[in-house]
Amino acid sequence: MFNLNTIPKELAFLNDLNGDKNDEYRSSQWLTTTFDSEIWKFDFGTTHQLVVDFQVKLDDGSFLTDHSNFALLDIFKCWICIQTHFDVTGTVIQSASTANATIRRVLSLIDYLLINSEYFQLSKFGLTNLTENDIIHLLTKLASSREITTSIYEWPAQLSDFLRNELASTETQILDEVIQKNPFIALDIPDEEDRMLSLTESEIVYSRAYLWNIGFYRPHFRDARGIETFRYGPNTKKLADKIYSDTLRGYTQKPQPYELLLEPTYRSTQECARAPVRHKSEDILAEREWHKYRKTLRTLGQLAEIGVNVPLFALSQTKSLYTQENFLLQTSKRFRTLPHNIVLYALRNAIEFALDYGDDLIKSAEAVIEASRKSNTSCVTFTNNNDVKDFLTPKIREMGVKFWHLSSNIKSEKTATYQFKKNTSPTNIFNRLRNNEGLYDLIRVLYGAIQISLGALMARRQGELIDLISGEVLDVEKSNLVFFNRKSGFGDMRSKEARPIPPVLVNLVEMLEQFHRRLVTIGVSTKKAQLFSYPDLNSGNPIMLNSPQYNASIDIFCDYFEMPLNENGERYYIRQHQLRRFFAMMFFWGGSFGGMDALRWFLGHTDIEHLYHYITESTPGYILQAAKANFGSELIRTHPDEAPKLADILERHFGTRDFSVLDSNELDEYIEELIIEGCVEIEPIFFEVPDGKAYRIAVKVLERTQGHFSE
C-alpha cells in the first residue's frame, strides 16, 4: 500500500490532502522554524527571506507571546499558515513569489489589528470584539489609498504625530543651533500641495533639524523617477522601527516625505520629462489588489474548521461586499496606448541603427574589453590611459567616437556630469550623446534598439524578454523565438513556448549572442548570460538584468533618436507593455498611413491575410481587443460617418455626437467593453484586387445583449 510518508520532498504538498487540519493549519512549507517559535523565519528561495517577530506589545502592556495571549497568538499564526493551504488556494500550488506576497498581505492585516489594539482591546477579547462595521471600516480603508503604508499603517499621520511629539520634548535652542550650523536645513520647503505630512513650515524645518541631530539622515537620496535627487533623505526604516515597534511588518522602509528631503540636486538619466505611461487615476487601491486583501481577510473564517474562536458572523456578513458599488476602487492602471506614428518612428530607427552599426559597435566594444582585461584594469581606467580610437572599426571611427564612456570622460574633464545643480540644463551631455562621442553609450543605444525591435514585433511580456538566455533564444531551425511564458505553468514552473520570429529579428538576436560568446572567450562572462544583459561599464561582464536596467537602455535609445514630445513637452519613453499593442495596431491602421508596407518588410510577409493570421497567433487576445478599441475610438473621433451605428451607441452613452471633445481613454475603454460583451465587432475583411489581396476594417454592431442598446 502506498504510504504518503514516503513521498519525495517536492511532492510533500500531497500530505495536505490526507492529514489532520489541526496540524495542517499550523504548518507551512515555507516556514523554516517551528510553529511554537516566537520568531518565525520563512524561506522563499531566491524570491526573498522573511522574519516575523511575534514579541510585540498589546494594549495592556503585555506581549503577544505571553501565556495570557496564547489564543490570540495561535489565531494569528494559523491565519498566516493557511494562506498556502489547499483549503484557501483551492488546490492551486502557489509559487514562491505568490506565497511570499500572500503571507505579507496577511501580516499587514494583522498589523492593522495590532496598531488598533487599544480600540479592539485585543489583550482582553482577542478578535471576538470585531463587528461587521469594523470589517467594513477596514475594507473601506484598504480601498482609500493605493499605498498600504497609508491605508493600513497611516504613515503620513503617524509620522506627523511622532515628529510633533518629539519636537515637544526637544529644546528649541538645540534645534536652532543645528539649523545655524547647517543652514540648508531651512531651505527648499515645497509647496503645500507637494507635501505628505500635516506639518506647518516651521514644524518641517524643526523636524529636519531634529532628524539631523539624531543621525536619521542618509546621503545620496534618489527618488523613484530617477530624475531629481537630494543630497540627504531621512532613513525611513529607522523611523518606522520607532513608530511601528509593536507590529510584525511595520518596520519596513516607508515612502519618503518630500518635505523632509534636503539639498536638491538635478540628476538627469533622461533628457526630458517622461510622458505618462499609465492612465492617471485617483489615489485609490486597484480593484484587483483590494479583492486579494478581501479574500485574505475572509480566510480568517476558515480557522473555524479547527475550532478557533474567530469573528465568523462579522466576516460572513461581508460576503456580498465585493463590487465597486460598495467601495470606491479603481481598475488596475492600464498602460497608455502610444500613437502609432511614434512606435513606427522608433521601430524604423531601431532596426536601421542595429543593422547599420550593430556589428561594428560590438567589435569595437569587444576590442576595448579584451585589451582592458589583458592590462588587468577596468575599461574606464584603460581608456583614460589609452586612446579608444585605436580599438575602433573604421565605421565607428567615422561616427565620431572619441571616448569609452561619455559621462566618465566628462567627469575627468571636471565639467558637469549627469549631476547638475537645480535648474541647470543637462542639454550638453545629450547633444554629445547624439554626436556619438561615447562607445559604451552607443552600445546601450544598440541594446535599446534591439529591445524595441524584438518587443514590438514579438509582442512578448517584458519579463519574458528579460528572461531570454543567450544561446537559447532561437530553435534549431532559427525560425522560432523560444521563451518561458510568465503567465502559465505549475507553481514556479513555467511552460516553454515557441513563436515564429521574422528573419530581421533573427539577425539581431544572433548579433547579441555572438557578442556574449566573445565575452565568454575574453573571460569576463559565463555561458548563461541574459540576452539583453549589457556589459558592465568597468569590467565588461554582463550585468544581472532586471526591469530598471532593461528600461534604461530604452530610455537612452529614446533620447538618442529624440523621440517626439507630446503637447506638454514630455517625451515618449517607451515601455514594453505599450509595444505589445503595436503589432495589432499597425495592422488596423496600416492602410491609412502607409505603415503596412513597413510592417510587411519587418516581418517578411507579403500576403496580407497571412500577415493578419500571424498577428492574431502571436498577440494575446486582450491586446487585440485594445487595438481594435483604439481603432474604433480614433475612427469615431475623426470620421464618425463611417461607423454610424457605433456613433449612435456612443451618443446615447456619452450624451454627445461630437466625439472629438471626449477623453480618448474613456472612449477606448467603453468601446473595448462593447467588444468584450459581443455588442460590437471590429474585424478585417479581405478581398482580391489585381495586385493580390487587400482589406478594409469593418465595424459591425450586433444585437443588444447587455443593456447597451437595441437594434
XYZ file of C-alpha atoms in Angstrom:
711
model
C 0.000 0.000 0.000
C 1.255 3.497 -0.923
C 2.465 5.478 2.104
C 2.240 9.295 1.946
C 5.137 9.469 4.407
C 7.488 8.030 1.787
C 6.812 10.550 -0.997
C 9.631 12.832 -2.191
C 10.053 16.276 -0.615
C 8.940 18.066 -3.789
C 5.582 16.231 -3.575
C 5.122 16.835 0.146
C 2.146 19.077 -0.587
C 0.112 15.898 -1.199
C 0.077 15.359 2.563
C -2.398 18.253 2.746
C -4.965 16.057 1.039
C -4.997 13.429 3.768
C -3.979 14.980 7.048
C -5.215 16.409 10.341
C -6.264 20.029 9.792
C -5.267 20.934 13.343
C -1.707 20.130 12.301
C -2.004 21.332 8.697
C -3.248 24.770 9.726
C -0.193 25.072 11.969
C 2.441 24.405 9.335
C 3.707 25.884 6.090
C 6.187 24.558 3.564
C 7.897 27.957 3.548
C 8.343 28.141 7.339
C 11.829 27.039 8.440
C 11.251 27.385 12.199
C 8.806 25.557 14.460
C 5.228 26.749 14.853
C 5.820 27.487 18.568
C 8.842 29.722 17.947
C 8.499 33.344 18.990
C 10.458 34.394 15.915
C 9.487 32.856 12.575
C 11.674 32.602 9.504
C 10.350 31.994 6.004
C 12.488 30.892 3.088
C 11.052 31.655 -0.357
C 14.176 30.543 -2.190
C 15.648 33.135 -4.498
C 12.490 35.261 -4.119
C 13.016 36.537 -0.582
C 13.587 35.722 3.058
C 11.158 36.879 5.725
C 11.473 37.163 9.510
C 8.441 37.657 11.750
C 8.982 38.539 15.419
C 5.828 37.966 17.475
C 7.308 39.627 20.584
C 5.208 42.777 20.311
C 3.214 44.645 22.957
C -0.574 44.785 23.135
C -2.846 47.468 24.556
C -2.389 46.425 28.211
C 1.403 46.337 28.003
C 1.607 42.553 27.822
C 3.411 40.815 24.999
C 1.620 38.874 22.310
C 3.876 35.941 23.210
C 2.785 35.954 26.890
C 0.786 32.967 28.076
C -2.248 35.197 28.680
C -2.383 35.935 24.937
C -1.801 32.361 23.749
C -5.172 32.069 21.983
C -4.706 35.317 20.026
C -1.169 34.380 19.016
C -2.406 30.961 17.877
C -5.050 32.633 15.679
C -2.516 34.929 14.068
C -0.063 32.103 13.411
C -2.716 29.799 11.976
C -4.046 32.630 9.810
C -0.578 33.041 8.339
C -0.074 29.322 7.747
C -3.376 28.658 5.980
C -2.609 31.179 3.231
C -0.783 28.443 1.311
C -3.110 25.575 2.307
C -5.345 23.951 -0.299
C -8.446 24.935 1.677
C -7.579 28.530 0.838
C -5.783 28.249 -2.506
C -8.402 25.902 -3.971
C -5.863 23.159 -4.837
C -3.631 25.695 -6.609
C 0.031 25.237 -5.704
C 1.450 28.700 -5.158
C 4.836 29.716 -6.494
C 7.379 31.080 -4.043
C 6.752 34.656 -5.137
C 2.965 34.276 -4.810
C 3.285 32.687 -1.363
C 5.624 35.498 -0.323
C 3.127 38.163 -1.416
C 0.180 36.344 0.173
C 1.880 35.951 3.543
C 2.986 39.588 3.558
C -0.606 40.565 2.821
C -1.945 38.739 5.890
C 0.862 40.213 8.023
C -0.306 43.695 7.011
C -3.853 42.839 8.097
C -2.574 41.545 11.431
C -0.593 44.773 11.812
C -3.810 46.764 11.338
C -5.277 44.901 14.311
C -2.114 45.406 16.367
C -1.950 49.134 15.570
C -5.557 49.412 16.748
C -5.057 47.047 19.681
C -6.455 49.523 22.179
C -9.644 50.075 20.179
C -10.265 46.332 19.757
C -8.989 45.522 23.294
C -7.071 42.589 21.861
C -5.482 41.640 25.194
C -8.917 41.159 26.757
C -11.193 39.979 23.947
C -8.880 38.701 21.225
C -10.749 39.004 17.919
C -14.198 38.335 19.334
C -14.824 42.076 19.616
C -14.656 42.589 15.857
C -18.018 43.571 14.391
C -19.360 43.756 10.865
C -18.822 47.532 10.957
C -15.173 47.016 11.918
C -14.647 44.718 8.935
C -16.356 47.184 6.596
C -14.256 50.023 8.007
C -11.083 48.037 7.303
C -12.177 47.269 3.734
C -13.034 50.936 3.227
C -9.597 51.992 4.473
C -7.962 49.488 2.138
C -9.892 50.992 -0.761
C -8.976 54.547 0.196
C -5.352 54.517 -0.965
C -3.152 52.650 -3.397
C -0.467 52.602 -0.694
C -0.847 50.103 2.137
C 1.541 52.316 4.064
C -1.255 54.886 4.080
C -4.378 52.747 4.408
C -3.086 50.199 6.944
C -0.144 51.919 8.598
C -1.331 55.546 8.233
C 2.280 56.551 7.628
C 1.668 60.269 6.937
C -0.469 60.697 10.065
C 1.700 58.507 12.292
C 4.922 60.213 11.207
C 3.388 63.669 11.652
C 2.275 62.790 15.202
C 5.640 61.219 16.010
C 7.582 64.298 14.897
C 5.288 66.691 16.759
C 5.714 64.667 19.953
C 9.491 64.604 19.552
C 9.619 68.354 18.919
C 7.557 68.961 22.046
C 10.145 67.148 24.161
C 13.222 68.711 22.485
C 14.669 72.083 23.423
C 14.192 74.604 20.623
C 17.617 76.086 21.333
C 19.284 72.804 20.394
C 17.418 72.689 17.082
C 18.205 76.337 16.332
C 21.914 75.597 16.759
C 21.630 72.656 14.356
C 19.983 74.917 11.769
C 22.626 77.616 12.267
C 25.425 75.119 11.604
C 23.573 73.576 8.641
C 21.587 76.394 7.025
C 20.448 74.216 4.103
C 18.054 72.543 6.554
C 15.771 75.591 6.376
C 15.833 75.855 2.573
C 13.664 74.438 -0.238
C 10.366 73.954 1.574
C 7.981 72.502 -1.042
C 4.553 73.915 -1.759
C 1.764 72.622 0.444
C 0.205 70.505 -2.323
C 3.505 68.618 -2.699
C 3.776 67.663 0.956
C 2.887 64.347 2.536
C 2.710 65.363 6.191
C 0.354 67.683 8.067
C 3.177 69.833 9.448
C 3.476 73.603 9.237
C 6.548 75.140 7.583
C 8.069 75.824 10.969
C 7.428 72.240 12.091
C 9.006 70.956 8.872
C 12.220 72.903 9.465
C 12.449 71.833 13.110
C 11.614 68.214 12.188
C 14.501 68.262 9.727
C 16.793 69.653 12.414
C 15.621 67.027 14.912
C 16.232 64.153 12.471
C 19.621 65.594 11.507
C 20.626 65.912 15.148
C 19.837 62.266 15.958
C 21.583 60.973 12.831
C 18.497 59.885 10.945
C 19.556 61.300 7.569
C 21.497 59.342 4.994
C 23.301 60.716 1.938
C 22.664 60.407 -1.796
C 18.912 60.020 -1.838
C 17.412 59.423 -5.273
C 13.686 59.263 -5.857
C 11.851 56.580 -7.817
C 11.713 58.627 -11.021
C 15.484 58.834 -11.271
C 15.278 62.444 -12.424
C 15.652 64.526 -9.314
C 17.778 63.527 -6.367
C 18.535 65.026 -2.956
C 21.812 65.097 -1.138
C 20.148 63.809 2.036
C 16.980 61.898 2.834
C 15.613 60.626 6.162
C 16.135 56.966 6.956
C 12.502 55.857 6.924
C 13.382 52.355 8.127
C 14.829 53.780 11.343
C 11.749 55.956 11.739
C 9.431 53.031 11.100
C 11.329 50.994 13.705
C 10.452 53.623 16.279
C 6.866 54.234 15.205
C 5.807 50.649 14.491
C 7.830 48.789 17.089
C 4.767 46.750 18.086
C 3.879 45.408 14.642
C 5.020 42.424 12.600
C 5.882 44.217 9.339
C 5.627 47.921 10.107
C 9.393 48.277 10.444
C 9.972 48.116 6.674
C 11.075 51.147 4.684
C 8.346 53.708 4.034
C 7.754 56.376 1.357
C 9.857 59.494 1.661
C 8.040 62.708 2.660
C 9.137 65.188 0.006
C 9.265 67.985 2.557
C 11.924 66.227 4.653
C 14.419 65.774 1.791
C 17.445 68.085 1.885
C 19.611 69.829 -0.705
C 18.019 69.008 -4.056
C 20.330 68.379 -6.958
C 19.489 67.564 -10.540
C 20.379 64.103 -11.759
C 19.308 63.529 -15.302
C 19.133 59.950 -16.529
C 16.832 61.133 -19.282
C 16.749 64.330 -21.263
C 13.089 65.279 -20.929
C 10.197 64.813 -18.581
C 8.517 61.449 -19.166
C 5.148 61.278 -20.886
C 2.785 59.338 -18.576
C 2.956 55.611 -19.260
C -0.228 54.703 -17.408
C -3.577 56.422 -17.294
C -3.966 58.933 -14.484
C -6.037 57.688 -11.576
C -7.030 58.783 -8.142
C -5.037 57.705 -5.116
C -7.146 54.621 -4.541
C -6.323 50.932 -4.463
C -6.619 48.913 -7.653
C -9.700 46.704 -7.580
C -7.716 43.521 -8.186
C -5.426 44.164 -5.232
C -8.359 45.087 -2.974
C -10.026 41.776 -3.817
C -6.863 39.977 -2.752
C -6.954 41.703 0.642
C -10.659 40.996 0.992
C -10.065 37.323 0.228
C -7.185 37.187 2.720
C -9.357 38.799 5.392
C -12.156 36.305 4.798
C -9.733 33.362 5.146
C -9.732 34.161 8.851
C -13.124 32.471 8.963
C -11.546 29.249 7.669
C -9.993 28.757 11.099
C -13.429 27.894 12.465
C -12.767 24.486 10.873
C -10.373 23.710 13.738
C -12.477 25.304 16.460
C -10.562 28.581 16.698
C -12.601 31.467 18.079
C -12.840 33.913 15.150
C -15.491 36.571 14.367
C -17.264 34.286 11.921
C -20.558 36.197 11.864
C -18.917 39.560 11.161
C -16.862 38.009 8.358
C -19.860 36.236 6.825
C -21.883 39.443 6.693
C -19.327 40.988 4.314
C -19.725 38.238 1.723
C -21.715 40.463 -0.625
C -19.292 43.403 -0.359
C -17.301 42.710 -3.449
C -18.354 45.166 -6.124
C -17.237 48.673 -6.972
C -20.697 49.824 -5.928
C -19.739 49.156 -2.316
C -16.289 50.697 -2.327
C -14.553 53.381 -4.364
C -11.984 51.397 -6.303
C -10.034 51.940 -9.462
C -9.460 49.309 -12.075
C -5.823 48.270 -12.427
C -3.942 51.050 -14.158
C -3.769 50.403 -17.881
C -0.815 51.372 -19.993
C -1.488 54.280 -22.327
C -1.639 53.446 -25.998
C 1.253 55.026 -27.862
C 0.453 56.965 -31.037
C 1.142 54.583 -33.912
C 3.441 57.063 -35.664
C 5.612 57.193 -32.511
C 6.145 53.440 -32.472
C 6.741 53.285 -36.216
C 9.333 56.065 -35.907
C 11.071 54.188 -33.090
C 10.970 50.846 -34.890
C 12.361 52.221 -38.143
C 15.248 53.890 -36.329
C 15.854 50.856 -34.124
C 16.160 48.347 -36.956
C 18.155 50.658 -39.214
C 20.587 51.578 -36.417
C 21.095 47.961 -35.353
C 21.629 46.703 -38.906
C 23.871 49.608 -39.935
C 26.087 49.864 -36.878
C 25.461 46.874 -34.591
C 28.246 44.558 -35.749
C 30.871 47.312 -35.796
C 29.849 48.662 -32.387
C 30.128 45.194 -30.895
C 33.528 44.505 -32.499
C 34.833 47.818 -31.180
C 33.490 47.169 -27.669
C 34.975 43.664 -27.685
C 38.390 45.126 -28.548
C 38.259 47.595 -25.644
C 37.041 44.991 -23.133
C 39.674 42.459 -24.227
C 42.506 44.989 -24.077
C 41.489 46.230 -20.609
C 41.193 42.635 -19.437
C 44.741 41.872 -20.611
C 46.041 45.003 -18.891
C 44.261 43.994 -15.681
C 42.491 47.349 -15.396
C 38.902 48.490 -15.722
C 37.615 49.645 -19.093
C 37.259 53.193 -17.760
C 40.809 53.322 -16.405
C 42.246 51.654 -19.502
C 40.599 54.103 -21.898
C 41.627 57.060 -19.725
C 45.230 55.980 -20.311
C 44.842 54.828 -23.919
C 43.195 56.328 -26.995
C 39.947 54.451 -27.585
C 40.155 55.263 -31.311
C 42.891 52.651 -31.659
C 40.312 49.944 -30.943
C 37.502 51.125 -33.205
C 36.477 49.807 -36.604
C 36.678 52.378 -39.432
C 32.890 52.805 -39.482
C 32.714 53.536 -35.756
C 35.652 55.921 -36.010
C 33.759 57.763 -38.744
C 30.727 58.041 -36.449
C 32.759 60.360 -34.252
C 33.505 58.149 -31.234
C 36.158 59.719 -29.001
C 35.794 58.023 -25.609
C 34.750 54.792 -23.960
C 32.089 56.364 -21.759
C 30.842 59.908 -22.190
C 29.901 60.601 -18.569
C 33.197 59.217 -17.237
C 35.123 61.411 -19.644
C 33.128 64.480 -18.649
C 33.972 63.781 -15.021
C 37.623 63.556 -15.890
C 37.319 66.925 -17.630
C 35.996 68.276 -14.328
C 32.912 69.638 -16.017
C 29.230 68.898 -15.470
C 28.249 65.270 -15.401
C 24.843 63.687 -15.158
C 24.516 65.605 -11.909
C 23.616 69.284 -12.108
C 22.553 71.978 -9.744
C 18.852 72.542 -9.701
C 17.504 74.419 -12.730
C 20.713 73.844 -14.733
C 20.025 72.305 -18.133
C 21.764 68.976 -18.904
C 21.368 69.531 -22.653
C 25.109 69.395 -23.372
C 25.605 65.755 -22.425
C 22.696 64.610 -24.584
C 23.958 66.582 -27.570
C 27.294 64.854 -27.115
C 25.474 61.535 -26.861
C 23.883 62.203 -30.237
C 27.263 63.265 -31.605
C 28.363 59.661 -30.952
C 31.259 60.583 -28.635
C 30.876 57.594 -26.267
C 31.303 53.991 -27.457
C 29.740 52.477 -24.342
C 26.792 54.868 -24.665
C 26.244 53.682 -28.249
C 26.316 50.067 -27.070
C 23.473 50.967 -24.703
C 21.608 52.603 -27.613
C 22.111 49.386 -29.588
C 20.649 47.276 -26.778
C 17.680 49.620 -26.572
C 17.227 49.396 -30.346
C 17.148 45.594 -30.338
C 14.830 45.538 -27.317
C 12.385 47.812 -29.140
C 12.626 45.740 -32.328
C 12.048 42.425 -30.582
C 9.495 43.923 -28.217
C 7.374 45.483 -30.950
C 7.393 42.590 -33.403
C 7.109 39.662 -30.965
C 4.535 41.138 -28.536
C 6.001 39.298 -25.537
C 5.898 40.385 -21.906
C 8.862 42.354 -20.628
C 9.645 39.679 -18.062
C 9.789 37.062 -20.792
C 12.273 39.169 -22.751
C 14.385 39.779 -19.644
C 14.477 36.019 -19.035
C 15.839 35.187 -22.505
C 19.207 33.425 -22.193
C 21.866 33.952 -24.820
C 22.309 30.789 -26.882
C 18.812 29.535 -26.018
C 16.665 32.177 -27.728
C 16.144 30.517 -31.126
C 15.114 26.993 -32.054
C 17.331 24.762 -34.191
C 15.797 25.999 -37.457
C 16.160 29.614 -36.309
C 12.543 30.242 -37.197
C 11.029 30.494 -33.708
C 11.653 32.521 -30.563
C 11.820 30.169 -27.567
C 10.740 31.619 -24.213
C 9.125 30.749 -20.910
C 5.578 32.057 -20.600
C 5.272 34.115 -17.405
C 1.517 33.569 -17.129
C 1.356 29.804 -17.452
C 2.748 26.729 -15.807
C 2.533 24.996 -12.455
C 3.709 26.777 -9.299
C 7.222 28.077 -10.014
C 7.407 26.044 -13.225
C 6.565 27.933 -16.420
C 5.678 26.499 -19.781
C 8.246 26.696 -22.562
C 6.782 28.102 -25.747
C 7.911 28.938 -29.270
C 6.580 31.647 -31.575
C 7.554 32.430 -35.189
C 10.231 35.109 -35.430
C 10.866 37.213 -38.561
C 14.303 36.964 -40.235
C 15.293 40.534 -39.381
C 14.967 39.741 -35.675
C 16.943 36.525 -36.080
C 19.822 38.671 -37.342
C 19.586 40.984 -34.317
C 19.361 38.132 -31.805
C 22.386 36.412 -33.343
C 24.268 39.710 -33.184
C 23.873 39.842 -29.381
C 24.507 36.127 -28.973
C 27.792 36.469 -30.851
C 28.701 39.338 -28.518
C 28.043 37.162 -25.479
C 30.126 34.309 -26.934
C 33.058 36.683 -27.428
C 32.719 37.957 -23.848
C 32.954 34.343 -22.678
C 36.079 33.842 -24.791
C 37.608 37.037 -23.405
C 36.966 35.691 -19.908
C 34.566 38.280 -18.496
C 31.315 36.298 -18.843
C 29.663 32.918 -18.427
C 27.650 30.912 -20.928
C 24.333 31.623 -19.180
C 24.102 35.399 -19.579
C 20.739 37.037 -20.264
C 20.395 38.107 -23.889
C 19.767 41.776 -23.034
C 22.333 41.895 -20.224
C 24.707 44.613 -21.422
C 28.378 44.772 -20.343
C 29.306 46.422 -17.084
C 30.926 49.817 -17.625
C 34.143 48.831 -15.848
C 34.566 45.062 -16.075
C 32.749 44.264 -19.314
C 30.980 41.431 -17.501
C 27.258 41.293 -18.451
C 25.174 42.810 -15.666
C 22.389 40.990 -13.814
C 19.442 42.361 -15.768
C 16.154 43.459 -14.245
C 13.370 45.867 -15.221
C 15.085 49.199 -14.348
C 18.187 48.334 -16.386
C 16.085 46.985 -19.247
C 14.040 50.199 -19.331
C 17.123 52.401 -19.010
C 18.506 51.041 -22.293
C 15.261 52.005 -24.000
C 15.375 55.470 -22.402
C 18.858 56.070 -23.800
C 17.625 54.989 -27.233
C 14.669 57.395 -26.981
C 16.945 60.325 -26.131
C 19.480 59.418 -28.812
C 16.814 59.476 -31.513
C 14.987 62.399 -29.897
C 11.631 60.672 -29.704
C 8.874 63.261 -30.232
C 7.339 65.203 -27.362
C 3.647 65.364 -26.515
C 1.637 68.564 -26.147
C 3.017 69.016 -22.606
C 6.633 68.874 -23.733
C 7.056 65.346 -22.330
C 8.995 62.707 -24.250
C 7.590 59.313 -25.135
C 9.905 56.957 -23.255
C 8.552 53.649 -24.485
C 7.679 50.682 -22.295
C 7.308 47.081 -23.417
C 3.661 46.759 -22.467
C 2.893 49.594 -24.863
C 4.859 47.906 -27.625
C 2.798 44.741 -27.308
C -0.144 46.625 -28.809
C 1.851 47.932 -31.751
C 1.677 44.703 -33.723
C -2.102 44.689 -33.937
C -2.467 48.482 -34.063
C -0.190 48.679 -37.080
C -2.420 46.270 -38.947
C -5.620 48.129 -38.149
C -4.075 51.473 -39.064
C -1.708 50.214 -41.743
C -3.857 51.006 -44.734
C -4.433 54.572 -43.599
C -0.896 55.891 -43.018
C 1.454 53.714 -45.025
C 2.722 51.579 -42.173
C 1.689 48.269 -43.701
C 4.477 48.213 -46.278
C 6.993 48.747 -43.484
C 5.367 46.029 -41.381
C 5.498 43.579 -44.283
C 9.193 44.307 -44.694
C 9.861 43.910 -40.959
C 8.098 40.562 -40.851
C 8.972 39.151 -44.241
C 5.312 38.501 -45.163
C 3.779 39.587 -48.451
C 0.289 38.059 -48.226
C -1.841 40.449 -46.168
C -4.197 37.752 -44.864
C -1.233 35.590 -43.893
C 0.165 38.584 -42.031
C -3.054 39.029 -40.040
C -3.088 35.351 -39.069
C 0.493 35.746 -37.889
C -0.510 38.737 -35.775
C -3.525 37.002 -34.199
C -1.436 33.922 -33.360
C 1.340 35.974 -31.762
C -0.718 38.571 -29.906
C -2.738 37.864 -26.725
C -6.491 38.349 -27.020
C -6.743 41.288 -24.661
C -4.037 43.134 -26.608
C -6.014 42.608 -29.831
C -9.146 43.902 -28.121
C -7.312 47.052 -27.021
C -6.009 47.609 -30.563
C -9.464 47.194 -32.060
C -10.940 49.557 -29.486
C -8.253 52.128 -30.220
C -9.022 51.899 -33.933
C -12.735 52.323 -33.249
C -12.077 55.263 -30.956
C -9.887 57.125 -33.456
C -12.247 56.351 -36.321
C -15.273 57.649 -34.457
C -13.426 60.818 -33.387
C -12.241 61.682 -36.901
C -14.774 60.030 -39.251
C -17.959 59.208 -37.292
C -19.976 58.880 -40.510
C -18.003 55.732 -41.394
C -19.499 53.882 -38.398
C -22.957 55.452 -37.871
C -24.416 52.642 -35.744
C -21.442 52.717 -33.375
C -21.809 56.501 -33.272
C -25.453 56.078 -32.219
C -24.451 53.851 -29.280
C -21.745 56.220 -28.144
C -24.016 59.246 -28.439
C -26.571 57.598 -26.139
C -23.851 56.722 -23.637
C -21.856 59.986 -23.629
C -24.675 62.391 -24.470
C -22.928 63.985 -27.440
C -22.134 63.228 -31.056
C -19.100 65.478 -31.065
C -16.715 62.690 -30.064
C -13.637 64.848 -30.572
C -14.333 66.549 -27.219
C -14.370 63.249 -25.309
C -11.434 61.851 -23.368
C -9.792 59.356 -25.719
C -9.043 56.927 -22.877
C -12.681 56.794 -21.768
C -13.765 56.306 -25.364
C -11.226 53.494 -25.829
C -12.351 51.740 -22.673
C -16.066 51.934 -23.466
C -15.610 50.592 -26.996
C -13.429 47.795 -25.611
C -16.213 46.969 -23.175
C -18.649 46.718 -26.111
C -16.242 44.397 -27.934
C -15.780 42.143 -24.900
C -19.545 41.889 -24.371
C -20.083 40.929 -28.006
C -22.027 44.056 -28.871
C -19.510 45.326 -31.422
C -17.107 43.571 -33.767
C -14.137 45.280 -35.431
C -12.560 42.897 -37.919
C -10.733 42.987 -41.276
C -12.466 41.936 -44.491
C -10.102 40.597 -47.165
C -10.764 40.733 -50.897
C -8.919 40.151 -54.147
C -7.501 43.042 -56.189
C -5.394 42.951 -59.377
C -2.158 43.180 -57.351
C -3.145 40.487 -54.841
C -5.161 40.829 -51.653
C -6.400 43.973 -49.956
C -8.522 44.578 -46.886
C -10.614 47.089 -45.034
C -11.649 47.223 -41.401
C -15.367 46.691 -40.799
C -17.179 47.939 -37.701
C -20.231 45.788 -37.065
C -22.913 46.473 -34.451
C -24.665 43.323 -33.214
C -27.932 42.630 -31.415
C -28.301 44.131 -27.944
C -27.060 41.701 -25.284
C -26.165 43.548 -22.109
C -28.209 46.716 -21.860
C -26.156 48.990 -24.075
C -28.556 49.379 -26.957
C -31.257 47.731 -29.051
C -31.353 47.201 -32.774
